[in-house]
């Protein structure tokens, strides 16, 4: 995934899921991340623009989607994978010192945004079977219901939305 070489990544494979919630270790790490950075569902969380921040963003996303919003593990898996891709792009391509992560829920939808100070637009590239990089936005395009980029006066928000069933 873009800019995250050497950092453990969830992978989408045929017949496998993107990520697994293992309660013992992951739950504890996610709760520590929430204590340290706050919840991206309450306010934008600012993280340092370093490859290791992708793991923090994944933990925060998984904790919000599973614990706070009580959504399905599959929604959580997809959200975690797509957050990892957007964070990877922000870390690798923007030269930023920090990026922001924000998560919103409204009836029937979740929206996750990664904000960075670059106004350079991401580009959805064609993907071939043997490609080892450049699949990030392809995955976002395939697994989300909608995605896009909002230009801001100082930077941009790259976002995706997913339909969810409200219980």
Tab-separated table of N, CA, C and O in Angstrom, residues 8-137:
chain	number	residue	atom	x	y	z
A	8	UNK	N	2.922	-3.709	8.723
A	8	UNK	CA	1.918	-4.747	8.506
A	8	UNK	C	0.645	-4.150	7.944
A	8	UNK	O	0.141	-3.154	8.449
A	9	UNK	N	0.141	-4.745	6.881
A	9	UNK	CA	-1.026	-4.218	6.185
A	9	UNK	C	-2.103	-5.284	6.056
A	9	UNK	O	-1.791	-6.447	5.842
A	10	UNK	N	-3.351	-4.882	6.153
A	10	UNK	CA	-4.405	-5.833	5.803
A	10	UNK	C	-4.406	-6.001	4.300
A	10	UNK	O	-4.204	-5.044	3.563
A	11	UNK	N	-4.570	-7.191	3.827
A	11	UNK	CA	-4.595	-7.467	2.390
A	11	UNK	C	-5.925	-8.061	2.006
A	11	UNK	O	-6.459	-8.917	2.706
A	12	UNK	N	-6.452	-7.610	0.878
A	12	UNK	CA	-7.693	-8.168	0.352
A	12	UNK	C	-7.317	-9.313	-0.570
A	12	UNK	O	-6.662	-9.118	-1.582
A	13	UNK	N	-7.699	-10.511	-0.217
A	13	UNK	CA	-7.415	-11.683	-1.036
A	13	UNK	C	-8.698	-12.445	-1.261
A	13	UNK	O	-9.600	-12.412	-0.423
A	14	UNK	N	-8.738	-13.157	-2.369
A	14	UNK	CA	-9.925	-13.968	-2.649
A	14	UNK	C	-10.118	-14.959	-1.513
A	14	UNK	O	-9.199	-15.673	-1.130
A	15	UNK	N	-11.313	-14.982	-0.956
A	15	UNK	CA	-11.632	-15.927	0.097
A	15	UNK	C	-11.125	-15.532	1.474
A	15	UNK	O	-11.282	-16.261	2.417
A	16	UNK	N	-10.466	-14.384	1.595
A	16	UNK	CA	-9.962	-13.947	2.893
A	16	UNK	C	-10.522	-12.568	3.208
A	16	UNK	O	-10.952	-11.845	2.338
A	17	UNK	N	-10.490	-12.231	4.475
A	17	UNK	CA	-10.958	-10.917	4.864
A	17	UNK	C	-9.778	-9.971	5.002
A	17	UNK	O	-8.638	-10.401	5.134
A	18	UNK	N	-10.057	-8.682	4.994
A	18	UNK	CA	-9.004	-7.666	5.008
A	18	UNK	C	-8.309	-7.577	6.358
A	18	UNK	O	-7.126	-7.342	6.420
A	19	UNK	N	-9.019	-7.714	7.424
A	19	UNK	CA	-8.434	-7.573	8.754
A	19	UNK	C	-9.280	-8.361	9.744
A	19	UNK	O	-10.434	-8.617	9.498
A	20	UNK	N	-8.673	-8.746	10.840
A	20	UNK	CA	-9.401	-9.494	11.867
A	20	UNK	C	-9.316	-8.746	13.186
A	20	UNK	O	-8.280	-8.208	13.533
A	21	UNK	N	-10.418	-8.727	13.908
A	21	UNK	CA	-10.439	-8.125	15.229
A	21	UNK	C	-10.092	-9.219	16.219
A	21	UNK	O	-10.855	-10.148	16.431
A	22	UNK	N	-8.883	-9.170	16.788
A	22	UNK	CA	-8.480	-10.135	17.794
A	22	UNK	C	-8.570	-9.431	19.143
A	22	UNK	O	-7.747	-8.572	19.452
A	23	UNK	N	-9.575	-9.774	19.941
A	23	UNK	CA	-9.916	-8.996	21.127
A	23	UNK	C	-8.767	-8.748	22.097
A	23	UNK	O	-8.634	-7.643	22.591
A	24	UNK	N	-7.937	-9.717	22.362
A	24	UNK	CA	-6.934	-9.562	23.410
A	24	UNK	C	-5.979	-8.400	23.144
A	24	UNK	O	-5.886	-7.469	23.932
A	25	UNK	N	-5.266	-8.443	22.048
A	25	UNK	CA	-4.245	-7.444	21.763
A	25	UNK	C	-4.825	-6.228	21.067
A	25	UNK	O	-4.596	-5.092	21.474
A	26	UNK	N	-5.574	-6.451	20.001
A	26	UNK	CA	-6.091	-5.342	19.198
A	26	UNK	C	-7.030	-4.442	19.989
A	26	UNK	O	-6.989	-3.226	19.843
A	27	UNK	N	-7.879	-5.019	20.813
A	27	UNK	CA	-8.823	-4.227	21.581
A	27	UNK	C	-8.084	-3.299	22.529
A	27	UNK	O	-8.403	-2.120	22.645
A	28	UNK	N	-7.078	-3.821	23.207
A	28	UNK	CA	-6.288	-3.018	24.135
A	28	UNK	C	-5.556	-1.893	23.396
A	28	UNK	O	-5.549	-0.748	23.846
A	29	UNK	N	-4.962	-2.199	22.251
A	29	UNK	CA	-4.254	-1.179	21.474
A	29	UNK	C	-5.222	-0.124	20.938
A	29	UNK	O	-4.903	1.063	20.923
A	30	UNK	N	-6.388	-0.553	20.506
A	30	UNK	CA	-7.386	0.388	19.995
A	30	UNK	C	-7.846	1.326	21.103
A	30	UNK	O	-7.972	2.538	20.891
A	31	UNK	N	-8.086	0.791	22.284
A	31	UNK	CA	-8.520	1.632	23.397
A	31	UNK	C	-7.428	2.622	23.802
A	31	UNK	O	-7.713	3.781	24.109
A	32	UNK	N	-6.172	2.187	23.748
A	32	UNK	CA	-5.069	3.106	24.040
A	32	UNK	C	-4.999	4.206	22.991
A	32	UNK	O	-4.752	5.367	23.322
A	33	UNK	N	-5.211	3.848	21.731
A	33	UNK	CA	-5.212	4.850	20.663
A	33	UNK	C	-6.335	5.856	20.869
A	33	UNK	O	-6.152	7.058	20.669
A	34	UNK	N	-7.519	5.376	21.279
A	34	UNK	CA	-8.642	6.281	21.551
A	34	UNK	C	-8.317	7.234	22.699
A	34	UNK	O	-8.626	8.425	22.636
A	35	UNK	N	-7.679	6.715	23.749
A	35	UNK	CA	-7.307	7.557	24.882
A	35	UNK	C	-6.279	8.603	24.477
A	35	UNK	O	-6.365	9.760	24.883
A	36	UNK	N	-5.327	8.219	23.670
A	36	UNK	CA	-4.241	9.109	23.288
A	36	UNK	C	-4.674	10.177	22.290
A	36	UNK	O	-4.346	11.353	22.439
A	37	UNK	N	-5.442	9.770	21.260
A	37	UNK	CA	-5.771	10.684	20.165
A	37	UNK	C	-7.211	11.185	20.187
A	37	UNK	O	-7.535	12.160	19.528
A	38	UNK	N	-8.086	10.503	20.893
A	38	UNK	CA	-9.503	10.834	20.854
A	38	UNK	C	-10.202	10.049	19.758
A	38	UNK	O	-9.570	9.343	18.972
A	39	UNK	N	-11.510	10.180	19.702
A	39	UNK	CA	-12.295	9.446	18.715
A	39	UNK	C	-12.499	10.294	17.469
A	39	UNK	O	-12.987	11.418	17.560
A	40	UNK	N	-12.181	9.740	16.291
A	40	UNK	CA	-12.435	10.474	15.048
A	40	UNK	C	-13.930	10.623	14.747
A	40	UNK	O	-14.303	11.364	13.851
A	41	UNK	N	-14.772	9.958	15.522
A	41	UNK	CA	-16.216	10.129	15.371
A	41	UNK	C	-16.708	11.351	16.145
A	41	UNK	O	-17.789	11.854	15.872
A	42	UNK	N	-15.907	11.835	17.094
A	42	UNK	CA	-16.273	13.017	17.876
A	42	UNK	C	-15.712	14.294	17.256
A	42	UNK	O	-16.373	15.325	17.250
A	43	UNK	N	-14.481	14.222	16.775
A	43	UNK	CA	-13.802	15.379	16.195
A	43	UNK	C	-12.640	14.849	15.354
A	43	UNK	O	-12.214	13.714	15.534
A	44	UNK	N	-12.126	15.683	14.483
A	44	UNK	CA	-10.996	15.249	13.658
A	44	UNK	C	-9.806	14.897	14.552
A	44	UNK	O	-9.472	15.640	15.473
A	45	UNK	N	-9.197	13.764	14.275
A	45	UNK	CA	-7.995	13.322	14.970
A	45	UNK	C	-6.809	13.645	14.075
A	45	UNK	O	-6.804	13.295	12.892
A	46	UNK	N	-5.832	14.328	14.628
A	46	UNK	CA	-4.628	14.671	13.869
A	46	UNK	C	-3.534	13.675	14.220
A	46	UNK	O	-3.227	13.461	15.400
A	47	UNK	N	-2.967	13.078	13.185
A	47	UNK	CA	-1.913	12.075	13.356
A	47	UNK	C	-0.667	12.517	12.604
A	47	UNK	O	-0.761	13.166	11.559
A	48	UNK	N	0.506	12.143	13.110
A	48	UNK	CA	1.737	12.481	12.399
A	48	UNK	C	1.787	11.750	11.059
A	48	UNK	O	1.358	10.602	10.948
A	49	UNK	N	2.297	12.425	10.055
A	49	UNK	CA	2.348	11.839	8.713
A	49	UNK	C	3.564	10.919	8.602
A	49	UNK	O	4.581	11.257	7.996
A	50	UNK	N	3.425	9.755	9.220
A	50	UNK	CA	4.466	8.722	9.206
A	50	UNK	C	3.796	7.385	8.923
A	50	UNK	O	2.627	7.187	9.264
A	51	UNK	N	4.527	6.475	8.316
A	51	UNK	CA	3.926	5.167	7.991
A	51	UNK	C	3.284	4.465	9.182
A	51	UNK	O	2.228	3.854	9.044
A	52	UNK	N	3.869	4.584	10.353
A	52	UNK	CA	3.307	3.883	11.519
A	52	UNK	C	1.958	4.452	11.960
A	52	UNK	O	1.218	3.806	12.700
A	53	UNK	N	1.617	5.646	11.497
A	53	UNK	CA	0.301	6.208	11.823
A	53	UNK	C	-0.831	5.458	11.143
A	53	UNK	O	-1.985	5.559	11.578
A	54	UNK	N	-0.533	4.724	10.091
A	54	UNK	CA	-1.577	3.922	9.436
A	54	UNK	C	-2.148	2.893	10.407
A	54	UNK	O	-3.360	2.661	10.425
A	55	UNK	N	-1.286	2.290	11.227
A	55	UNK	CA	-1.764	1.307	12.205
A	55	UNK	C	-2.688	1.979	13.225
A	55	UNK	O	-3.721	1.424	13.598
A	56	UNK	N	-2.333	3.181	13.655
A	56	UNK	CA	-3.182	3.915	14.595
A	56	UNK	C	-4.519	4.238	13.948
A	56	UNK	O	-5.578	4.066	14.564
A	57	UNK	N	-4.499	4.706	12.710
A	57	UNK	CA	-5.745	5.034	12.004
A	57	UNK	C	-6.617	3.794	11.836
A	57	UNK	O	-7.837	3.864	11.981
A	58	UNK	N	-6.005	2.648	11.550
A	58	UNK	CA	-6.774	1.397	11.421
A	58	UNK	C	-7.415	1.019	12.748
A	58	UNK	O	-8.579	0.637	12.803
A	59	UNK	N	-6.646	1.128	13.836
A	59	UNK	CA	-7.189	0.793	15.157
A	59	UNK	C	-8.354	1.702	15.528
A	59	UNK	O	-9.373	1.237	16.035
A	60	UNK	N	-8.187	2.993	15.299
A	60	UNK	CA	-9.254	3.941	15.615
A	60	UNK	C	-10.507	3.633	14.797
A	60	UNK	O	-11.619	3.630	15.327
A	61	UNK	N	-10.314	3.364	13.526
A	61	UNK	CA	-11.446	3.060	12.645
A	61	UNK	C	-12.165	1.803	13.109
A	61	UNK	O	-13.400	1.778	13.223
A	62	UNK	N	-11.411	0.777	13.388
A	62	UNK	CA	-12.019	-0.483	13.806
A	62	UNK	C	-12.773	-0.327	15.126
A	62	UNK	O	-13.892	-0.824	15.285
A	63	UNK	N	-12.189	0.412	16.038
A	63	UNK	CA	-12.837	0.610	17.328
A	63	UNK	C	-14.143	1.390	17.175
A	63	UNK	O	-15.168	1.027	17.759
A	64	UNK	N	-14.128	2.454	16.379
A	64	UNK	CA	-15.345	3.248	16.178
A	64	UNK	C	-16.422	2.415	15.486
A	64	UNK	O	-17.572	2.370	15.933
A	65	UNK	N	-16.059	1.743	14.398
A	65	UNK	CA	-17.053	1.005	13.611
A	65	UNK	C	-17.638	-0.157	14.403
A	65	UNK	O	-18.856	-0.357	14.402
A	66	UNK	N	-16.798	-0.903	15.108
A	66	UNK	CA	-17.299	-2.072	15.849
A	66	UNK	C	-17.897	-1.713	17.204
A	66	UNK	O	-18.976	-2.191	17.551
A	67	UNK	N	-17.204	-0.885	17.983
A	67	UNK	CA	-17.630	-0.635	19.361
A	67	UNK	C	-18.618	0.519	19.480
A	67	UNK	O	-19.644	0.402	20.123
A	68	UNK	N	-18.274	1.676	18.890
A	68	UNK	CA	-19.136	2.844	19.050
A	68	UNK	C	-20.390	2.739	18.199
A	68	UNK	O	-21.477	3.110	18.632
A	69	UNK	N	-20.222	2.287	16.959
A	69	UNK	CA	-21.349	2.261	16.037
A	69	UNK	C	-22.000	0.892	15.944
A	69	UNK	O	-23.053	0.757	15.321
A	70	UNK	N	-21.403	-0.147	16.490
A	70	UNK	CA	-21.943	-1.518	16.491
A	70	UNK	C	-22.315	-2.007	15.096
A	70	UNK	O	-23.357	-2.627	14.899
A	71	UNK	N	-21.441	-1.745	14.130
A	71	UNK	CA	-21.680	-2.212	12.765
A	71	UNK	C	-21.042	-3.579	12.563
A	71	UNK	O	-20.316	-4.083	13.425
A	72	UNK	N	-21.286	-4.176	11.421
A	72	UNK	CA	-20.843	-5.549	11.166
A	72	UNK	C	-19.321	-5.638	11.010
A	72	UNK	O	-18.669	-4.674	10.594
A	73	UNK	N	-18.773	-6.800	11.310
A	73	UNK	CA	-17.333	-7.005	11.101
A	73	UNK	C	-16.913	-6.773	9.647
A	73	UNK	O	-15.821	-6.265	9.405
A	74	UNK	N	-17.751	-7.112	8.691
A	74	UNK	CA	-17.392	-6.893	7.289
A	74	UNK	C	-17.283	-5.403	6.969
A	74	UNK	O	-16.361	-4.984	6.274
A	75	UNK	N	-18.203	-4.605	7.460
A	75	UNK	CA	-18.107	-3.146	7.274
A	75	UNK	C	-16.804	-2.654	7.903
A	75	UNK	O	-16.078	-1.841	7.322
A	76	UNK	N	-16.504	-3.140	9.101
A	76	UNK	CA	-15.270	-2.744	9.776
A	76	UNK	C	-14.046	-3.139	8.959
A	76	UNK	O	-13.111	-2.344	8.807
A	77	UNK	N	-14.038	-4.337	8.432
A	77	UNK	CA	-12.902	-4.805	7.627
A	77	UNK	C	-12.678	-3.918	6.414
A	77	UNK	O	-11.553	-3.518	6.112
A	78	UNK	N	-13.756	-3.600	5.716
A	78	UNK	CA	-13.633	-2.752	4.528
A	78	UNK	C	-13.203	-1.335	4.913
A	78	UNK	O	-12.337	-0.746	4.265
A	79	UNK	N	-13.798	-0.791	5.966
A	79	UNK	CA	-13.448	0.560	6.402
A	79	UNK	C	-11.973	0.634	6.803
A	79	UNK	O	-11.275	1.586	6.446
A	80	UNK	N	-11.495	-0.362	7.523
A	80	UNK	CA	-10.093	-0.398	7.952
A	80	UNK	C	-9.161	-0.448	6.734
A	80	UNK	O	-8.166	0.279	6.665
A	81	UNK	N	-9.482	-1.287	5.776
A	81	UNK	CA	-8.653	-1.386	4.571
A	81	UNK	C	-8.630	-0.058	3.817
A	81	UNK	O	-7.564	0.431	3.422
A	82	UNK	N	-9.787	0.564	3.651
A	82	UNK	CA	-9.856	1.801	2.880
A	82	UNK	C	-9.198	2.969	3.618
A	82	UNK	O	-8.543	3.805	2.989
A	83	UNK	N	-9.328	3.020	4.930
A	83	UNK	CA	-8.619	4.037	5.706
A	83	UNK	C	-7.120	3.871	5.521
A	83	UNK	O	-6.388	4.842	5.331
A	84	UNK	N	-6.670	2.641	5.562
A	84	UNK	CA	-5.244	2.374	5.369
A	84	UNK	C	-4.760	2.889	4.018
A	84	UNK	O	-3.675	3.470	3.908
A	85	UNK	N	-5.569	2.706	2.999
A	85	UNK	CA	-5.203	3.187	1.663
A	85	UNK	C	-5.152	4.707	1.608
A	85	UNK	O	-4.212	5.289	1.057
A	86	UNK	N	-6.162	5.381	2.157
A	86	UNK	CA	-6.171	6.844	2.127
A	86	UNK	C	-5.035	7.428	2.958
A	86	UNK	O	-4.397	8.405	2.556
A	87	UNK	N	-4.777	6.832	4.107
A	87	UNK	CA	-3.671	7.297	4.944
A	87	UNK	C	-2.344	7.064	4.224
A	87	UNK	O	-1.468	7.937	4.219
A	88	UNK	N	-2.205	5.913	3.602
A	88	UNK	CA	-0.975	5.633	2.850
A	88	UNK	C	-0.718	6.672	1.774
A	88	UNK	O	0.404	7.150	1.603
A	89	UNK	N	-1.769	7.052	1.065
A	89	UNK	CA	-1.617	8.082	0.034
A	89	UNK	C	-1.238	9.427	0.654
A	89	UNK	O	-0.381	10.142	0.121
A	90	UNK	N	-1.865	9.788	1.767
A	90	UNK	CA	-1.552	11.062	2.420
A	90	UNK	C	-0.103	11.082	2.900
A	90	UNK	O	0.598	12.078	2.733
A	91	UNK	N	0.354	9.984	3.470
A	91	UNK	CA	1.723	9.909	3.982
A	91	UNK	C	2.734	9.926	2.833
A	91	UNK	O	3.724	10.650	2.875
A	92	UNK	N	2.476	9.175	1.812
A	92	UNK	CA	3.447	9.007	0.722
A	92	UNK	C	3.504	10.195	-0.236
A	92	UNK	O	4.576	10.561	-0.697
A	93	UNK	N	2.369	10.779	-0.530
A	93	UNK	CA	2.321	11.732	-1.641
A	93	UNK	C	2.201	13.202	-1.270
A	93	UNK	O	2.286	14.049	-2.156
A	94	UNK	N	1.981	13.556	-0.001
A	94	UNK	CA	1.687	14.958	0.290
A	94	UNK	C	2.827	15.741	0.914
A	94	UNK	O	2.809	16.964	0.872
A	95	UNK	N	3.777	15.089	1.545
A	95	UNK	CA	4.840	15.812	2.225
A	95	UNK	C	4.368	16.534	3.478
A	95	UNK	O	5.045	17.418	3.989
A	96	UNK	N	3.214	16.162	3.980
A	96	UNK	CA	2.634	16.821	5.152
A	96	UNK	C	3.321	16.365	6.440
A	96	UNK	O	3.895	15.276	6.492
A	97	UNK	N	3.217	17.197	7.457
A	97	UNK	CA	3.701	16.803	8.786
A	97	UNK	C	2.630	16.032	9.545
A	97	UNK	O	2.930	15.184	10.360
A	98	UNK	N	1.364	16.391	9.302
A	98	UNK	CA	0.232	15.724	9.945
A	98	UNK	C	-0.893	15.560	8.934
A	98	UNK	O	-0.924	16.249	7.908
A	99	UNK	N	-1.790	14.660	9.240
A	99	UNK	CA	-3.025	14.515	8.470
A	99	UNK	C	-4.155	14.337	9.473
A	99	UNK	O	-3.922	14.034	10.644
A	100	UNK	N	-5.372	14.569	9.020
A	100	UNK	CA	-6.530	14.447	9.893
A	100	UNK	C	-7.397	13.267	9.495
A	100	UNK	O	-7.512	12.938	8.314
A	101	UNK	N	-7.987	12.619	10.475
A	101	UNK	CA	-8.920	11.508	10.262
A	101	UNK	C	-10.225	11.875	10.943
A	101	UNK	O	-10.240	12.242	12.126
A	102	UNK	N	-11.315	11.790	10.197
A	102	UNK	CA	-12.634	12.094	10.747
A	102	UNK	C	-13.629	11.058	10.251
A	102	UNK	O	-13.582	10.650	9.088
A	103	UNK	N	-14.533	10.651	11.132
A	103	UNK	CA	-15.543	9.652	10.793
A	103	UNK	C	-16.910	10.177	11.189
A	103	UNK	O	-17.080	10.703	12.279
A	104	UNK	N	-17.872	10.030	10.271
A	104	UNK	CA	-19.229	10.490	10.538
A	104	UNK	C	-20.218	9.388	10.199
A	104	UNK	O	-19.990	8.610	9.277
A	105	UNK	N	-21.301	9.391	10.941
A	105	UNK	CA	-22.366	8.436	10.666
A	105	UNK	C	-23.685	9.179	10.597
A	105	UNK	O	-23.980	10.028	11.444
A	106	UNK	N	-24.420	8.878	9.573
A	106	UNK	CA	-25.788	9.351	9.478
A	106	UNK	C	-26.628	8.147	9.074
A	106	UNK	O	-26.084	7.110	8.698
A	107	UNK	N	-27.909	8.293	9.148
A	107	UNK	CA	-28.785	7.149	8.907
A	107	UNK	C	-28.465	6.460	7.580
A	107	UNK	O	-28.577	7.059	6.516
A	108	UNK	N	-28.068	5.203	7.676
A	108	UNK	CA	-27.815	4.381	6.499
A	108	UNK	C	-26.444	4.544	5.868
A	108	UNK	O	-26.131	3.850	4.902
A	109	UNK	N	-25.589	5.438	6.402
A	109	UNK	CA	-24.287	5.702	5.781
A	109	UNK	C	-23.206	5.954	6.826
A	109	UNK	O	-23.497	6.454	7.911
A	110	UNK	N	-21.977	5.634	6.473
A	110	UNK	CA	-20.828	6.147	7.202
A	110	UNK	C	-19.949	6.872	6.192
A	110	UNK	O	-19.945	6.549	4.999
A	111	UNK	N	-19.255	7.878	6.672
A	111	UNK	CA	-18.327	8.645	5.836
A	111	UNK	C	-17.030	8.778	6.609
A	111	UNK	O	-17.037	9.130	7.797
A	112	UNK	N	-15.924	8.492	5.937
A	112	UNK	CA	-14.606	8.605	6.552
A	112	UNK	C	-13.760	9.501	5.667
A	112	UNK	O	-13.708	9.311	4.448
A	113	UNK	N	-13.117	10.481	6.306
A	113	UNK	CA	-12.311	11.466	5.589
A	113	UNK	C	-10.873	11.464	6.099
A	113	UNK	O	-10.636	11.342	7.301
A	114	UNK	N	-9.947	11.652	5.167
A	114	UNK	CA	-8.549	11.896	5.503
A	114	UNK	C	-8.196	13.250	4.903
A	114	UNK	O	-8.295	13.445	3.694
A	115	UNK	N	-7.843	14.197	5.777
A	115	UNK	CA	-7.525	15.554	5.345
A	115	UNK	C	-6.014	15.751	5.372
A	115	UNK	O	-5.339	15.348	6.329
A	116	UNK	N	-5.489	16.364	4.316
A	116	UNK	CA	-4.068	16.694	4.267
A	116	UNK	C	-3.900	18.073	3.644
A	116	UNK	O	-4.831	18.593	3.021
A	117	UNK	N	-2.723	18.696	3.798
A	117	UNK	CA	-2.536	20.067	3.331
A	117	UNK	C	-2.215	20.198	1.843
A	117	UNK	O	-2.093	21.306	1.338
A	118	UNK	N	-2.104	19.104	1.133
A	118	UNK	CA	-1.789	19.157	-0.298
A	118	UNK	C	-3.065	19.366	-1.110
A	118	UNK	O	-4.109	18.798	-0.809
A	119	UNK	N	-2.961	20.160	-2.162
A	119	UNK	CA	-4.096	20.320	-3.070
A	119	UNK	C	-3.930	19.442	-4.307
A	119	UNK	O	-4.736	19.500	-5.230
A	120	UNK	N	-2.908	18.603	-4.320
A	120	UNK	CA	-2.724	17.648	-5.417
A	120	UNK	C	-3.806	16.587	-5.366
A	120	UNK	O	-4.050	15.977	-4.326
A	121	UNK	N	-4.458	16.368	-6.498
A	121	UNK	CA	-5.570	15.420	-6.534
A	121	UNK	C	-5.081	13.996	-6.763
A	121	UNK	O	-4.198	13.760	-7.588
A	122	UNK	N	-5.660	13.044	-6.039
A	122	UNK	CA	-5.333	11.639	-6.287
A	122	UNK	C	-5.899	11.209	-7.634
A	122	UNK	O	-6.873	11.781	-8.128
A	123	UNK	N	-5.287	10.195	-8.214
A	123	UNK	CA	-5.693	9.744	-9.542
A	123	UNK	C	-5.970	8.240	-9.513
A	123	UNK	O	-5.123	7.461	-9.092
A	124	UNK	N	-7.148	7.860	-9.961
A	124	UNK	CA	-7.514	6.447	-10.064
A	124	UNK	C	-6.844	5.874	-11.303
A	124	UNK	O	-7.129	6.301	-12.420
A	125	UNK	N	-5.919	4.960	-11.097
A	125	UNK	CA	-5.145	4.376	-12.189
A	125	UNK	C	-5.693	2.997	-12.546
A	125	UNK	O	-6.228	2.299	-11.689
A	126	UNK	N	-5.521	2.598	-13.816
A	126	UNK	CA	-5.889	1.221	-14.158
A	126	UNK	C	-4.988	0.247	-13.399
A	126	UNK	O	-3.819	0.534	-13.168
A	127	UNK	N	-5.567	-0.868	-12.994
A	127	UNK	CA	-4.827	-1.855	-12.215
A	127	UNK	C	-4.753	-3.155	-12.999
A	127	UNK	O	-5.747	-3.590	-13.580
A	128	UNK	N	-3.560	-3.746	-12.979
A	128	UNK	CA	-3.344	-5.028	-13.642
A	128	UNK	C	-3.055	-6.087	-12.584
A	128	UNK	O	-2.584	-5.774	-11.488
A	129	UNK	N	-3.311	-7.321	-12.916
A	129	UNK	CA	-3.238	-8.422	-11.958
A	129	UNK	C	-1.905	-8.513	-11.222
A	129	UNK	O	-1.868	-8.801	-10.039
A	130	UNK	N	-0.799	-8.262	-11.882
A	130	UNK	CA	0.513	-8.428	-11.265
A	130	UNK	C	1.069	-7.146	-10.654
A	130	UNK	O	2.183	-7.138	-10.154
A	131	UNK	N	0.308	-6.066	-10.651
A	131	UNK	CA	0.773	-4.821	-10.046
A	131	UNK	C	0.994	-5.017	-8.548
A	131	UNK	O	0.200	-5.668	-7.869
A	132	UNK	N	2.095	-4.441	-8.050
A	132	UNK	CA	2.382	-4.541	-6.622
A	132	UNK	C	2.129	-3.225	-5.893
A	132	UNK	O	2.217	-3.158	-4.679
A	133	UNK	N	1.830	-2.165	-6.619
A	133	UNK	CA	1.485	-0.892	-6.000
A	133	UNK	C	0.467	-0.179	-6.889
A	133	UNK	O	0.174	-0.624	-7.993
A	134	UNK	N	-0.060	0.913	-6.385
A	134	UNK	CA	-1.016	1.689	-7.154
A	134	UNK	C	-2.441	1.173	-7.104
A	134	UNK	O	-3.283	1.584	-7.893
A	135	UNK	N	-2.740	0.296	-6.138
A	135	UNK	CA	-4.085	-0.286	-6.034
A	135	UNK	C	-4.984	0.430	-5.045
A	135	UNK	O	-6.148	0.091	-4.901
A	136	UNK	N	-4.465	1.424	-4.340
A	136	UNK	CA	-5.214	2.063	-3.257
A	136	UNK	C	-6.555	2.618	-3.663
A	136	UNK	O	-7.588	2.233	-3.123
A	137	UNK	N	-6.563	3.526	-4.616
A	137	UNK	CA	-7.840	4.115	-5.030
A	137	UNK	C	-8.706	3.118	-5.775
A	137	UNK	O	-9.932	3.229	-5.748
